[in-house]
PDB file of C-alpha atoms in Angstrom:
ATOM      1  CA  UNK A   1     -52.915-111.490  84.997  1.00  0.00           C
ATOM      2  CA  UNK A   2     -53.430-111.631  81.242  1.00  0.00           C
ATOM      3  CA  UNK A   3     -50.478-111.465  78.911  1.00  0.00           C
ATOM      4  CA  UNK A   4     -51.911-108.356  77.273  1.00  0.00           C
ATOM      5  CA  UNK A   5     -51.939-106.545  80.624  1.00  0.00           C
ATOM      6  CA  UNK A   6     -48.364-107.665  81.257  1.00  0.00           C
ATOM      7  CA  UNK A   7     -47.390-106.372  77.821  1.00  0.00           C
ATOM      8  CA  UNK A   8     -49.030-103.004  78.527  1.00  0.00           C
ATOM      9  CA  UNK A   9     -47.373-102.680  81.949  1.00  0.00           C
ATOM     10  CA  UNK A  10     -43.982-103.542  80.472  1.00  0.00           C
ATOM     11  CA  UNK A  11     -44.423-100.867  77.800  1.00  0.00           C
ATOM     12  CA  UNK A  12     -45.177 -98.307  80.493  1.00  0.00           C
ATOM     13  CA  UNK A  13     -42.242 -99.437  82.633  1.00  0.00           C
ATOM     14  CA  UNK A  14     -39.897 -99.296  79.649  1.00  0.00           C
ATOM     15  CA  UNK A  15     -41.089 -95.791  78.818  1.00  0.00           C
ATOM     16  CA  UNK A  16     -40.664 -94.552  82.388  1.00  0.00           C
ATOM     17  CA  UNK A  17     -37.290 -96.177  83.051  1.00  0.00           C
ATOM     18  CA  UNK A  18     -35.974 -94.910  79.718  1.00  0.00           C
ATOM     19  CA  UNK A  19     -37.074 -91.345  80.416  1.00  0.00           C
ATOM     20  CA  UNK A  20     -35.558 -91.429  83.914  1.00  0.00           C
ATOM     21  CA  UNK A  21     -32.381 -92.820  82.391  1.00  0.00           C
ATOM     22  CA  UNK A  22     -32.216 -89.895  79.978  1.00  0.00           C
ATOM     23  CA  UNK A  23     -32.540 -87.485  82.910  1.00  0.00           C
ATOM     24  CA  UNK A  24     -29.589 -89.215  84.568  1.00  0.00           C
ATOM     25  CA  UNK A  25     -27.426 -89.044  81.463  1.00  0.00           C
ATOM     26  CA  UNK A  26     -28.033 -92.438  79.873  1.00  0.00           C
ATOM     27  CA  UNK A  27     -28.076 -92.660  76.071  1.00  0.00           C
ATOM     28  CA  UNK A  28     -30.284 -94.637  73.716  1.00  0.00           C
ATOM     29  CA  UNK A  29     -28.483 -97.479  71.963  1.00  0.00           C
ATOM     30  CA  UNK A  30     -31.245 -98.482  69.529  1.00  0.00           C
ATOM     31  CA  UNK A  31     -30.635 -96.881  66.113  1.00  0.00           C
ATOM     32  CA  UNK A  32     -34.391 -96.908  65.388  1.00  0.00           C
ATOM     33  CA  UNK A  33     -35.217 -95.013  68.588  1.00  0.00           C
ATOM     34  CA  UNK A  34     -32.316 -92.605  68.061  1.00  0.00           C
ATOM     35  CA  UNK A  35     -33.804 -91.618  64.691  1.00  0.00           C
ATOM     36  CA  UNK A  36     -37.173 -91.018  66.358  1.00  0.00           C
ATOM     37  CA  UNK A  37     -35.496 -88.920  69.037  1.00  0.00           C
ATOM     38  CA  UNK A  38     -34.693 -86.128  66.575  1.00  0.00           C
ATOM     39  CA  UNK A  39     -38.085 -84.740  67.614  1.00  0.00           C
ATOM     40  CA  UNK A  40     -36.971 -84.905  71.256  1.00  0.00           C
ATOM     41  CA  UNK A  41     -36.184 -87.757  73.661  1.00  0.00           C
ATOM     42  CA  UNK A  42     -39.649 -88.029  75.208  1.00  0.00           C
ATOM     43  CA  UNK A  43     -41.365 -87.758  71.827  1.00  0.00           C
ATOM     44  CA  UNK A  44     -39.108 -90.373  70.235  1.00  0.00           C
ATOM     45  CA  UNK A  45     -39.567 -92.929  72.993  1.00  0.00           C
ATOM     46  CA  UNK A  46     -43.316 -92.278  73.119  1.00  0.00           C
ATOM     47  CA  UNK A  47     -43.597 -92.836  69.357  1.00  0.00           C
ATOM     48  CA  UNK A  48     -41.705 -96.117  69.731  1.00  0.00           C
ATOM     49  CA  UNK A  49     -44.133 -97.205  72.475  1.00  0.00           C
ATOM     50  CA  UNK A  50     -47.118 -96.325  70.267  1.00  0.00           C
ATOM     51  CA  UNK A  51     -45.529 -98.394  67.492  1.00  0.00           C
ATOM     52  CA  UNK A  52     -45.067-101.334  69.897  1.00  0.00           C
ATOM     53  CA  UNK A  53     -48.685-101.032  71.060  1.00  0.00           C
ATOM     54  CA  UNK A  54     -49.880-100.977  67.457  1.00  0.00           C
ATOM     55  CA  UNK A  55     -47.904-104.131  66.689  1.00  0.00           C
ATOM     56  CA  UNK A  56     -49.349-105.719  69.819  1.00  0.00           C
ATOM     57  CA  UNK A  57     -52.817-104.808  68.569  1.00  0.00           C
ATOM     58  CA  UNK A  58     -52.066-106.482  65.246  1.00  0.00           C
ATOM     59  CA  UNK A  59     -50.998-109.623  67.114  1.00  0.00           C
ATOM     60  CA  UNK A  60     -54.228-109.621  69.135  1.00  0.00           C
ATOM     61  CA  UNK A  61     -56.347-109.076  66.020  1.00  0.00           C
ATOM     62  CA  UNK A  62     -54.518-111.908  64.236  1.00  0.00           C
ATOM     63  CA  UNK A  63     -54.966-114.157  67.288  1.00  0.00           C
ATOM     64  CA  UNK A  64     -51.196-114.479  67.740  1.00  0.00           C
ATOM     65  CA  UNK A  65     -51.095-114.065  71.526  1.00  0.00           C
ATOM     66  CA  UNK A  66     -48.050-116.310  71.725  1.00  0.00           C
ATOM     67  CA  UNK A  67     -46.037-113.580  69.956  1.00  0.00           C
ATOM     68  CA  UNK A  68     -47.046-111.067  72.627  1.00  0.00           C
ATOM     69  CA  UNK A  69     -45.869-113.542  75.263  1.00  0.00           C
ATOM     70  CA  UNK A  70     -42.414-113.844  73.644  1.00  0.00           C
ATOM     71  CA  UNK A  71     -42.099-110.100  73.132  1.00  0.00           C
ATOM     72  CA  UNK A  72     -43.066-109.565  76.769  1.00  0.00           C
ATOM     73  CA  UNK A  73     -40.050-111.643  77.829  1.00  0.00           C
ATOM     74  CA  UNK A  74     -37.881-109.310  75.745  1.00  0.00           C
ATOM     75  CA  UNK A  75     -39.411-106.203  77.304  1.00  0.00           C
ATOM     76  CA  UNK A  76     -39.090-107.641  80.808  1.00  0.00           C
ATOM     77  CA  UNK A  77     -35.373-108.095  80.172  1.00  0.00           C
ATOM     78  CA  UNK A  78     -35.185-104.593  78.750  1.00  0.00           C
ATOM     79  CA  UNK A  79     -36.819-103.091  81.852  1.00  0.00           C
ATOM     80  CA  UNK A  80     -34.352-104.986  84.059  1.00  0.00           C
ATOM     81  CA  UNK A  81     -31.518-103.656  81.882  1.00  0.00           C
ATOM     82  CA  UNK A  82     -32.868-100.100  82.214  1.00  0.00           C
ATOM     83  CA  UNK A  83     -33.024-100.480  85.994  1.00  0.00           C
ATOM     84  CA  UNK A  84     -29.435-101.724  86.078  1.00  0.00           C
ATOM     85  CA  UNK A  85     -28.336 -98.714  84.006  1.00  0.00           C
ATOM     86  CA  UNK A  86     -30.155 -96.424  86.427  1.00  0.00           C
ATOM     87  CA  UNK A  87     -28.470 -98.030  89.418  1.00  0.00           C
ATOM     88  CA  UNK A  88     -24.950 -97.618  88.031  1.00  0.00           C
ATOM     89  CA  UNK A  89     -25.603 -94.137  86.681  1.00  0.00           C
ATOM     90  CA  UNK A  90     -23.428 -91.538  88.391  1.00  0.00           C
ATOM     91  CA  UNK A  91     -26.388 -89.146  88.539  1.00  0.00           C
ATOM     92  CA  UNK A  92     -28.680 -91.434  90.538  1.00  0.00           C
ATOM     93  CA  UNK A  93     -27.225 -90.318  93.856  1.00  0.00           C
ATOM     94  CA  UNK A  94     -27.861 -86.613  93.215  1.00  0.00           C
ATOM     95  CA  UNK A  95     -31.523 -86.901  92.248  1.00  0.00           C
ATOM     96  CA  UNK A  96     -33.963 -85.693  94.906  1.00  0.00           C
TER      97      UNK A  96
END
């Protein structure tokens, strides 16, 4: 699977796990995302994902695929972190 596809999947997974986390009572720790969330949690996180995709597009256009690879490691760790937060969230047992 190409690194660009991995990057795109990780962006989607980060978006989804973050939104589920918000539903379960998790909070955003990134100051940048918190500023964006003044328009609403889903809007703020979606804007941040569009920003990440735009930066990824700049990397592709500049032929800097190795940067996308390194950033993908970061996002993979972030998705794992989000999943861990979901698992320890007190609200995860009441969701149906």
